[in-house]
Short mmCIF file of C-alpha atoms in Angstrom, two decimals:
data_model
loop_
_atom_site.label_atom_id
_atom_site.label_comp_id
_atom_site.label_asym_id
_atom_site.label_seq_id
_atom_site.Cartn_x
_atom_site.Cartn_y
_atom_site.Cartn_z
CA MET A 1 -32.08 4.36 -98.28
CA LYS A 2 -31.28 6.02 -94.89
CA ILE A 3 -34.84 6.90 -94.55
CA GLU A 4 -36.22 3.54 -95.20
CA GLN A 5 -33.05 2.69 -92.16
CA ASP A 6 -34.04 4.75 -90.05
CA LYS A 7 -38.06 3.55 -90.01
CA ILE A 8 -36.87 0.30 -89.47
CA TYR A 9 -34.82 0.89 -86.86
CA SER A 10 -37.97 3.02 -85.05
CA LEU A 11 -40.15 0.36 -86.11
CA ILE A 12 -37.37 -2.41 -84.20
CA LEU A 13 -37.17 0.45 -80.68
CA GLY A 14 -40.93 0.27 -80.60
CA ILE A 15 -42.05 -3.63 -81.20
CA VAL A 16 -38.64 -4.32 -78.31
CA SER A 17 -39.69 -1.91 -75.65
CA THR A 18 -43.54 -3.46 -76.44
CA ALA A 19 -42.32 -6.56 -76.08
CA PHE A 20 -40.34 -5.60 -72.78
CA TYR A 21 -42.61 -4.34 -71.00
CA LEU A 22 -45.83 -6.63 -71.69
CA PHE A 23 -43.48 -9.59 -71.48
CA PHE A 24 -43.36 -7.97 -67.59
CA ALA A 25 -47.05 -7.64 -67.57
CA PHE A 26 -48.26 -10.83 -68.46
CA PHE A 27 -45.40 -12.94 -65.82
CA ASP A 28 -45.62 -10.69 -62.98
CA GLY A 29 -48.66 -10.09 -63.57
CA ALA A 30 -50.82 -7.34 -61.49
CA VAL A 31 -49.16 -6.56 -58.36
CA ILE A 32 -51.07 -5.69 -54.88
CA CYS A 33 -48.64 -2.56 -53.43
CA ALA A 34 -50.22 -1.11 -49.94
CA ASP A 35 -51.35 1.67 -50.91
CA SER A 36 -53.18 -0.21 -53.90
CA PRO A 37 -56.60 -1.32 -51.89
CA SER A 38 -57.28 2.95 -51.41
CA TYR A 39 -57.50 3.08 -55.33
CA ILE A 40 -59.93 -0.78 -55.63
CA ASN A 41 -62.53 0.96 -53.17
CA MET A 42 -62.04 4.41 -54.56
CA SER A 43 -60.95 5.82 -50.98
CA LEU A 44 -62.12 9.61 -50.72
CA THR A 45 -58.61 10.18 -49.28
CA ARG A 46 -57.17 9.61 -52.95
CA GLU A 47 -57.64 12.09 -56.13
CA PHE A 48 -60.30 10.84 -58.64
CA LEU A 49 -58.60 9.71 -61.80
CA TYR A 50 -57.12 6.31 -61.60
CA PRO A 51 -59.63 5.15 -59.19
CA ALA A 52 -62.54 6.18 -61.81
CA LEU A 53 -59.91 4.03 -64.20
CA LEU A 54 -59.64 0.65 -61.95
CA ALA A 55 -63.27 0.93 -62.08
CA VAL A 56 -64.17 1.79 -65.66
CA PHE A 57 -62.01 -1.31 -66.13
CA ARG A 58 -63.80 -3.28 -63.51
CA SER A 59 -67.11 -3.06 -65.01
CA LEU A 60 -65.36 -3.71 -68.93
CA PHE A 61 -62.82 -6.85 -67.85
CA LYS A 62 -64.08 -8.28 -64.51
CA GLU A 63 -62.21 -10.66 -63.04
CA GLN A 64 -59.20 -10.02 -65.33
CA TYR A 65 -59.65 -5.92 -64.85
CA LEU A 66 -56.58 -5.53 -62.94
CA LEU A 67 -54.26 -7.28 -65.32
CA CYS A 68 -56.37 -5.55 -68.54
CA VAL A 69 -54.78 -2.14 -65.92
CA VAL A 70 -51.20 -3.12 -66.15
CA ILE A 71 -51.36 -4.64 -69.87
CA LEU A 72 -52.32 -0.25 -70.42
CA GLN A 73 -49.59 1.03 -67.46
CA SER A 74 -47.27 -1.61 -69.55
CA LEU A 75 -47.82 -0.51 -73.26
CA ILE A 76 -48.03 3.46 -71.89
CA SER A 77 -44.75 2.93 -70.30
CA ALA A 78 -43.44 0.87 -73.66
CA PHE A 79 -44.36 4.03 -76.41
CA ALA A 80 -42.78 6.47 -73.51
CA ALA A 81 -39.05 4.96 -73.76
CA TRP A 82 -39.47 4.91 -77.65
CA LYS A 83 -40.58 8.50 -77.85
CA VAL A 84 -38.32 9.61 -75.52
CA THR A 85 -36.42 7.95 -78.35
CA SER A 86 -38.05 9.09 -81.26
CA THR A 87 -37.93 12.83 -79.60
CA LEU A 88 -34.51 12.89 -78.43
CA ARG A 89 -32.48 11.68 -81.94
CA LYS A 90 -34.76 13.72 -84.29
CA LYS A 91 -33.91 16.93 -82.67
CA PHE A 92 -29.85 15.78 -81.96
CA SER A 93 -29.39 14.20 -85.63
CA LEU A 94 -28.47 11.06 -83.14
CA GLY A 95 -26.34 8.29 -84.56
CA TYR A 96 -28.09 4.55 -84.03
CA PHE A 97 -25.36 3.88 -80.93
CA SER A 98 -26.54 6.92 -79.04
CA SER A 99 -30.24 6.30 -79.79
CA THR A 100 -29.64 3.23 -78.56
CA VAL A 101 -28.63 4.02 -75.59
CA ILE A 102 -30.64 6.85 -75.15
CA PHE A 103 -33.59 3.69 -75.67
CA ALA A 104 -31.87 1.58 -72.87
CA ILE A 105 -32.01 3.97 -70.34
CA PRO A 106 -35.88 4.13 -69.32
CA ILE A 107 -35.79 0.42 -69.77
CA PHE A 108 -32.53 -0.25 -67.38
CA VAL A 109 -34.24 1.78 -64.77
CA SER A 110 -37.34 -0.02 -64.94
CA LEU A 111 -35.20 -3.26 -64.63
CA LEU A 112 -33.51 -1.75 -61.63
CA ASN A 113 -36.73 -1.61 -60.26
CA ARG A 114 -37.56 -4.90 -60.89
CA PHE A 115 -34.35 -6.60 -59.92
CA VAL A 116 -31.95 -4.09 -57.85
CA ALA A 117 -34.81 -2.40 -55.72
CA LYS A 118 -35.73 -4.95 -53.76
CA ARG A 119 -39.42 -3.75 -55.93
CA GLY A 120 -40.11 -7.17 -57.30
CA CYS A 121 -41.80 -5.66 -59.47
CA MET A 122 -42.08 -2.81 -62.11
CA TYR A 123 -44.15 0.57 -61.50
CA SER A 124 -46.12 -0.58 -65.13
CA ASN A 125 -47.09 -4.27 -62.56
CA SER A 126 -47.65 -2.57 -59.43
CA ILE A 127 -52.13 -0.85 -58.93
CA LEU A 128 -51.01 2.77 -58.05
CA THR A 129 -50.76 5.81 -59.57
CA GLU A 130 -47.08 5.41 -60.41
CA GLY A 131 -47.73 2.54 -63.00
CA LEU A 132 -49.28 5.36 -65.14
CA ALA A 133 -47.77 8.50 -63.69
CA ILE A 134 -44.14 7.93 -64.32
CA PRO A 135 -44.15 7.06 -68.44
CA LEU A 136 -46.96 9.79 -68.55
CA PHE A 137 -44.51 12.58 -67.23
CA LEU A 138 -41.62 11.21 -69.16
CA LEU A 139 -44.02 12.79 -72.31
CA PHE A 140 -45.21 15.26 -70.78
CA VAL A 141 -41.47 16.47 -70.40
CA CYS A 142 -40.41 15.35 -73.80
CA TYR A 143 -43.78 17.52 -75.54
CA LEU A 144 -42.76 20.20 -73.15
CA PHE A 145 -39.12 20.36 -74.49
CA GLU A 146 -40.08 20.26 -78.23
CA TYR A 147 -42.54 22.86 -77.20
CA LEU A 148 -39.66 24.63 -75.61
CA SER A 149 -37.62 23.82 -79.43
CA ASN A 150 -39.98 24.62 -81.67
CA ASN A 151 -42.54 26.78 -80.18
CA THR A 152 -45.11 24.94 -81.49
CA ASN A 153 -48.52 24.95 -80.23
CA ARG A 154 -49.28 20.69 -81.29
CA GLU A 155 -46.86 20.07 -78.24
CA PHE A 156 -47.87 23.01 -75.68
CA VAL A 157 -51.46 21.48 -76.59
CA LEU A 158 -50.46 18.20 -75.86
CA ALA A 159 -47.93 18.96 -72.49
CA VAL A 160 -51.16 21.39 -71.20
CA VAL A 161 -53.52 17.42 -71.60
CA LEU A 162 -51.08 15.77 -69.67
CA SER A 163 -50.53 17.93 -66.90
CA GLY A 164 -53.79 17.80 -66.07
CA VAL A 165 -53.60 14.28 -66.26
CA LEU A 166 -50.93 14.26 -64.03
CA VAL A 167 -52.45 15.99 -61.13
CA ALA A 168 -55.66 14.45 -61.41
CA LEU A 169 -53.37 11.22 -61.07
CA ARG A 170 -51.36 12.45 -58.09
CA LYS A 171 -50.85 15.55 -56.18
CA GLN A 172 -47.35 15.69 -56.52
CA MET A 173 -48.17 15.77 -60.33
CA TYR A 174 -48.42 19.91 -59.42
CA VAL A 175 -44.43 19.68 -60.09
CA THR A 176 -46.19 20.10 -64.04
CA LEU A 177 -47.76 23.25 -63.07
CA ILE A 178 -44.88 24.78 -62.01
CA LEU A 179 -42.77 23.34 -65.23
CA LEU A 180 -45.71 24.60 -67.32
CA PHE A 181 -45.24 28.24 -66.46
CA CYS A 182 -41.57 28.27 -66.77
CA ALA A 183 -42.01 27.28 -69.84
CA PHE A 184 -44.59 28.93 -71.16
CA LEU A 185 -43.05 32.27 -69.73
CA TYR A 186 -39.98 31.47 -71.23
CA VAL A 187 -41.02 31.03 -74.80
CA GLN A 188 -43.48 33.91 -74.16
CA ILE A 189 -40.73 36.69 -73.38
CA THR A 190 -38.13 35.16 -76.03
CA SER A 191 -40.35 35.13 -78.35
CA ARG A 192 -40.87 38.86 -78.84
CA GLU A 193 -39.14 41.93 -78.60
CA ASN A 194 -40.26 44.16 -75.72
CA LYS A 195 -38.92 42.18 -72.96
CA THR A 196 -40.48 44.12 -70.05
CA LYS A 197 -43.90 43.92 -71.22
CA GLU A 198 -43.89 40.62 -72.27
CA TRP A 199 -43.03 39.87 -69.34
CA ILE A 200 -46.16 40.87 -67.57
CA ILE A 201 -48.21 39.43 -70.57
CA GLY A 202 -46.34 36.16 -70.22
CA ALA A 203 -46.76 35.76 -67.39
CA VAL A 204 -50.39 36.37 -66.87
CA LYS A 205 -51.01 33.80 -69.64
CA ALA A 206 -48.74 31.39 -68.01
CA LEU A 207 -50.88 31.46 -64.66
CA ALA A 208 -54.27 31.51 -67.16
CA VAL A 209 -53.16 28.33 -68.16
CA CYS A 210 -52.16 26.51 -64.68
CA LEU A 211 -55.90 27.70 -63.28
CA VAL A 212 -57.91 26.61 -65.76
CA ILE A 213 -55.91 23.28 -65.49
CA LEU A 214 -56.09 23.33 -61.42
CA LEU A 215 -59.80 24.60 -62.25
CA SER A 216 -61.23 21.88 -64.64
CA VAL A 217 -59.49 19.24 -62.17
CA THR A 218 -60.91 20.19 -59.34
CA LEU A 219 -64.37 19.81 -60.97
CA LEU A 220 -63.80 16.91 -61.82
CA ASP A 221 -62.54 15.53 -58.75
CA HIS A 222 -65.92 17.64 -56.81
CA THR A 223 -68.46 15.36 -59.99
CA PHE A 224 -66.61 12.43 -59.45
CA ASN A 225 -67.44 12.82 -55.82
CA TYR A 226 -71.01 13.72 -55.89
CA ILE A 227 -71.06 10.86 -58.57
CA VAL A 228 -70.26 8.15 -56.11
CA ARG A 229 -71.49 9.37 -53.04
CA GLY A 230 -73.33 11.45 -53.64
CA ARG A 231 -71.67 14.66 -51.84
CA PHE A 232 -70.51 17.26 -54.06
CA VAL A 233 -66.80 17.44 -52.16
CA GLY A 234 -63.08 17.05 -53.02
CA HIS A 235 -60.95 14.17 -52.12
CA SER A 236 -59.69 14.26 -48.64
CA SER A 237 -56.10 14.35 -46.31
CA ASP A 238 -53.90 16.18 -48.98
CA ASN A 239 -53.20 18.07 -45.34
CA ARG A 240 -52.05 14.39 -43.46
CA PHE A 241 -47.91 15.07 -45.08
CA VAL A 242 -48.13 18.75 -42.98
CA LEU A 243 -49.51 17.09 -40.08
CA THR A 244 -46.96 14.44 -39.97
CA MET A 245 -43.72 16.88 -40.22
CA ILE A 246 -44.83 18.98 -37.57
CA PHE A 247 -45.74 15.70 -35.31
CA TYR A 248 -42.50 14.64 -36.49
CA THR A 249 -40.69 17.73 -34.50
CA ALA A 250 -42.72 18.43 -31.87
CA GLU A 251 -41.91 18.83 -28.47
CA GLU A 252 -44.94 17.33 -25.21
CA GLU A 253 -45.50 20.72 -24.29
CA TYR A 254 -46.86 21.20 -27.70
CA VAL A 255 -49.84 20.47 -26.44
CA GLU A 256 -50.61 24.14 -24.98
CA GLU A 257 -51.30 25.63 -27.94
CA LEU A 258 -53.86 23.59 -29.08
CA PRO A 259 -58.07 24.19 -28.03
CA LYS A 260 -58.62 22.11 -25.18
CA ASP A 261 -61.31 20.12 -27.03
CA ILE A 262 -58.40 18.37 -29.17
CA GLN A 263 -55.37 18.29 -26.63
CA PRO A 264 -56.37 14.75 -25.29
CA LEU A 265 -55.77 13.68 -28.68
CA PHE A 266 -52.77 15.19 -29.31
CA SER A 267 -51.14 13.49 -26.68
CA ASP A 268 -52.44 10.60 -27.31
CA ILE A 269 -50.69 10.45 -30.20
CA TYR A 270 -47.46 12.02 -29.58
CA ASP A 271 -47.16 9.16 -26.42
CA THR A 272 -47.63 6.83 -28.71
CA CYS A 273 -45.15 7.93 -31.19
CA ASP A 274 -42.93 8.79 -28.28
CA LYS A 275 -42.91 5.97 -27.26
CA GLN A 276 -41.67 4.14 -30.12
CA GLY A 277 -38.77 5.90 -31.12
CA TYR A 278 -40.93 7.57 -34.09
CA LEU A 279 -40.04 10.85 -33.22
CA MET A 280 -37.10 13.56 -34.52
CA ASN A 281 -35.60 13.18 -30.87
CA SER A 282 -34.96 9.92 -31.39
CA ALA A 283 -33.14 10.25 -34.17
CA GLY A 284 -29.30 8.88 -34.21
CA ASP A 285 -26.49 12.15 -34.76
CA GLY A 286 -25.37 13.07 -38.36
CA TRP A 287 -27.23 13.75 -41.76
CA TYR A 288 -27.55 10.21 -42.96
CA ASN A 289 -29.35 8.95 -39.29
CA ASN A 290 -31.67 11.91 -39.85
CA VAL A 291 -32.34 11.04 -43.28
CA VAL A 292 -33.24 6.97 -42.13
CA HIS A 293 -35.14 7.75 -39.33
CA PHE A 294 -37.36 9.87 -40.36
CA GLY A 295 -37.62 7.61 -43.74
CA ASP A 296 -37.99 4.63 -41.64
CA ASN A 297 -40.63 6.49 -39.44
CA TYR A 298 -42.78 8.52 -42.01
CA ASP A 299 -45.35 6.06 -42.01
CA PHE A 300 -45.53 4.61 -38.47
CA ILE A 301 -46.19 7.84 -37.21
CA GLN A 302 -49.05 8.97 -40.33
CA ILE A 303 -50.68 5.58 -41.39
CA ASP A 304 -50.49 3.13 -37.87
CA THR A 305 -51.02 6.19 -35.20
CA MET A 306 -51.82 9.77 -36.18
CA TRP A 307 -54.59 8.36 -38.77
CA PRO A 308 -56.28 6.31 -37.15
CA LYS A 309 -56.65 8.35 -33.97
CA ILE A 310 -58.17 11.15 -35.27
CA ARG A 311 -60.14 9.39 -37.33
CA GLN A 312 -61.83 6.91 -34.45
CA PHE A 313 -61.78 10.84 -32.74
CA ALA A 314 -64.03 12.03 -34.98
CA GLU A 315 -66.09 9.04 -35.51
CA ASP A 316 -66.21 8.59 -32.02
CA ASN A 317 -67.44 11.70 -31.44
CA TYR A 318 -68.97 13.92 -34.11
CA THR A 319 -70.87 11.14 -36.99
CA ASP A 320 -70.10 7.44 -38.40
CA ASP A 321 -70.80 8.66 -41.90
CA SER A 322 -67.70 7.26 -43.29
CA THR A 323 -67.76 10.63 -45.20
CA ASP A 324 -68.23 13.32 -42.93
CA VAL A 325 -66.34 11.53 -40.73
CA GLU A 326 -63.08 12.33 -43.61
CA LEU A 327 -64.16 15.36 -43.86
CA ILE A 328 -64.33 15.90 -40.39
CA THR A 329 -60.84 14.17 -39.94
CA ASP A 330 -59.71 17.13 -42.49
CA GLU A 331 -61.35 19.88 -40.33
CA ILE A 332 -59.26 18.30 -36.79
CA THR A 333 -55.64 18.05 -38.96
CA ASN A 334 -56.43 21.85 -40.50
CA GLU A 335 -56.81 23.17 -36.51
CA MET A 336 -54.08 21.27 -35.37
CA ILE A 337 -51.95 22.45 -38.65
CA VAL A 338 -52.68 26.44 -37.39
CA SER A 339 -51.81 25.98 -33.90
CA LEU A 340 -48.78 24.10 -33.89
CA LEU A 341 -47.08 25.02 -37.49
CA PRO A 342 -45.63 28.13 -35.97
CA LYS A 343 -43.46 26.26 -33.17
CA THR A 344 -42.84 23.55 -35.00
CA ALA A 345 -41.58 25.26 -38.68
CA PRO A 346 -37.46 25.97 -37.66
CA ARG A 347 -37.43 22.04 -37.10
CA ILE A 348 -39.37 21.35 -39.40
CA ILE A 349 -37.39 23.53 -42.15
CA LYS A 350 -34.51 21.61 -40.32
CA VAL A 351 -36.50 18.17 -41.42
CA LEU A 352 -37.30 19.55 -45.20
CA CYS A 353 -33.29 20.43 -46.16
CA ASN A 354 -32.51 17.25 -45.21
CA ASN A 355 -35.05 15.67 -47.13
CA PHE A 356 -34.13 17.43 -50.01
CA LEU A 357 -30.30 16.60 -49.94
CA SER A 358 -31.54 12.61 -49.60
CA GLY A 359 -34.29 13.47 -52.65
CA LEU A 360 -31.50 14.03 -54.84
CA ILE A 361 -30.06 10.96 -54.41
CA THR A 362 -32.75 8.92 -54.79
CA THR A 363 -33.03 11.11 -57.99
CA ILE A 364 -30.17 9.58 -59.67
CA ALA A 365 -29.18 6.54 -57.15
CA GLN A 366 -30.25 4.41 -53.56
CA ARG A 367 -29.70 5.92 -50.75
CA ASN A 368 -26.75 4.43 -49.12
CA ARG A 369 -23.20 5.64 -47.61
CA ILE A 370 -21.15 5.04 -50.90
CA LEU A 371 -24.09 6.30 -53.59
CA ILE A 372 -24.09 9.62 -52.12
CA TYR A 373 -20.83 10.84 -53.36
CA TYR A 374 -21.35 8.91 -56.41
CA SER A 375 -24.34 11.16 -56.36
CA ILE A 376 -22.47 14.43 -55.28
CA VAL A 377 -19.23 13.45 -58.13
CA ALA A 378 -22.89 13.16 -60.74
CA TYR A 379 -24.17 16.29 -59.87
CA LEU A 380 -20.98 18.16 -60.25
CA GLY A 381 -19.82 16.43 -63.18
CA TYR A 382 -22.92 17.28 -64.85
CA ILE A 383 -23.02 21.27 -64.02
CA SER A 384 -19.26 21.03 -64.82
CA LEU A 385 -20.53 19.53 -68.59
CA LEU A 386 -23.67 21.64 -68.88
CA GLY A 387 -20.90 24.89 -67.68
CA LEU A 388 -18.18 23.95 -70.69
CA TYR A 389 -20.49 23.44 -73.01
CA TRP A 390 -22.62 26.75 -72.69
CA LYS A 391 -19.37 28.84 -72.90
CA LYS A 392 -18.61 26.79 -76.20
CA VAL A 393 -21.35 27.15 -78.09
CA GLY A 394 -22.17 30.45 -76.41
CA LYS A 395 -26.54 30.20 -76.61
CA MET A 396 -29.02 28.45 -75.21
CA ASP A 397 -29.16 25.68 -77.60
CA ASP A 398 -31.92 23.23 -77.20
CA THR A 399 -28.92 21.20 -75.49
CA VAL A 400 -28.71 23.47 -72.79
CA LYS A 401 -32.04 24.32 -72.94
CA LEU A 402 -32.89 20.23 -72.21
CA CYS A 403 -30.50 20.70 -69.36
CA LEU A 404 -31.88 23.25 -67.65
CA LEU A 405 -35.30 21.37 -67.93
CA THR A 406 -33.84 18.65 -66.07
CA ILE A 407 -32.22 21.04 -63.78
CA LEU A 408 -35.63 22.29 -63.14
CA SER A 409 -36.99 19.60 -62.86
CA ILE A 410 -35.73 17.37 -60.30
CA VAL A 411 -35.45 20.65 -58.19
CA VAL A 412 -38.98 21.36 -58.08
CA ASN A 413 -40.42 17.54 -58.07
CA VAL A 414 -37.59 17.51 -55.00
CA GLY A 415 -37.83 20.56 -53.27
CA LEU A 416 -41.94 20.05 -53.31
CA VAL A 417 -41.61 16.24 -52.15
CA SER A 418 -39.35 17.17 -49.59
CA ALA A 419 -41.91 19.81 -47.86
CA VAL A 420 -44.60 17.30 -47.68
CA ILE A 421 -43.13 13.50 -47.34
CA PHE A 422 -39.92 11.72 -47.05
CA CYS A 423 -37.81 11.18 -50.60
CA GLN A 424 -38.43 7.38 -51.07
CA THR A 425 -37.51 6.52 -55.20
CA ARG A 426 -40.91 6.16 -55.45
CA TYR A 427 -40.82 9.58 -55.62
CA THR A 428 -38.41 11.02 -57.07
CA ILE A 429 -37.29 7.92 -59.88
CA TYR A 430 -39.81 10.40 -62.10
CA ASN A 431 -36.85 12.24 -63.27
CA MET A 432 -33.95 9.65 -63.62
CA PRO A 433 -34.34 8.83 -67.23
CA LEU A 434 -34.68 12.50 -67.78
CA PHE A 435 -31.02 13.31 -66.34
CA TYR A 436 -29.23 10.29 -67.67
CA CYS A 437 -30.66 10.93 -71.17
CA SER A 438 -29.41 14.56 -71.01
CA LEU A 439 -26.17 13.83 -69.69
CA TRP A 440 -25.50 11.59 -72.43
CA LEU A 441 -26.61 13.72 -74.92
CA LEU A 442 -24.44 16.86 -72.85
CA LEU A 443 -21.17 13.82 -73.29
CA CYS A 444 -22.52 13.27 -76.79
CA LYS A 445 -21.79 16.77 -78.09
CA ILE A 446 -19.01 17.80 -75.83
CA ARG A 447 -17.06 14.37 -76.86
CA LYS A 448 -17.73 15.77 -80.92
CA MET A 449 -16.49 19.27 -80.05
CA TRP A 450 -13.22 17.72 -78.79
CA MET A 451 -13.11 15.58 -81.92
CA SER A 452 -14.18 18.73 -84.23
CA ARG A 453 -10.78 20.78 -83.00
CA LYS A 454 -8.67 17.43 -83.88
CA ASP A 455 -10.21 17.24 -87.25
CA GLU A 456 -11.76 13.94 -86.60
CA PRO A 457 -15.13 14.72 -87.43
CA VAL A 458 -17.21 11.45 -85.35
CA SER A 459 -21.20 10.65 -85.67
CA THR A 460 -22.98 10.05 -82.50
#
């Protein structure tokens, strides 16, 4: 009887999740965002997978292809919400109430983006890589956690495949390689006797897995551009994010560090940004003002000023071939980075630290002066509860593993994003459902332990 009830409950969750995301898929339709045209037009600046997906859907569904992409993204989002609940329910023997809370968390995060965050739509409706990357990342973490818990080949292979797909979608998802490396290394070491030897063997195996993913994605990226453009090259402009931070932290006299031929270009970009108040020297006092100023002006520096001017410089002085312009732009950008990074590094570190703290906040809440304090309390509470629970059980059980995986995922993601761009919610929301799901599990576990001390058994 209980098995039948569980099957019915699981089916209901699947139906509710599918209905929820499909409702908004048709209600809001496909939403074109600022970055969407670059994916639709298969720009060389974008990783290959999402433009390729759009091209395939365009050939299959003609005028309705964007809506069909949104339906696909919605179905994957629905499956991810169901899968998270199913995985945690089975692993921790959760009752119906706790399972429903877990199920509601990713749904609630989607609603926050739709109604509270002033986006006007959920990411599943956006023609952006986030439409696929956010639910696929949740699935990746699910399979990675199952691998950590059970040491099963099936879950490991699924995590590897999802990591490759995510890296092919957007460069930010290199975070999955780091998580995969750490998880594989941990399992290799803890499943064998000779710990010293297994450290080395595990590290080599983990590194090999990550390299295979990277090489496979790189080969597919080059092959895609060969098919589309007749040039066996990878996507361009990955370096523009570092140069944006360099311009933000630069001073006018740094122009002397550059080769003579691109000094006028640097001065043109710098003077334009400086006059508009985009640069660090125009930021106000205090951490909050610094973070807000950087985030508000990042796109003005890169998209409105720096990138168009470098591309125009390449076109005016070298070639008008669109692919060559992108590649030469990359070369100029690299030259500026090599010349200016040593001078700007100390100030970039300060920006990075500010970004990191900001990213911790936007991972679990909106960044405003009130929710900053909430975030501090939430993180301190989370770590305290984990420490209390870990001390009580005296071992690294599945609850501890999930919480540590959550913490590692947040730190690695925020650290990576902080190093190259500003931590808006779009880049940090990946771990929001994971944080609150694991926090709820911690609360359930500690409550159950506390009640058991009073000899009052409670089912979560």
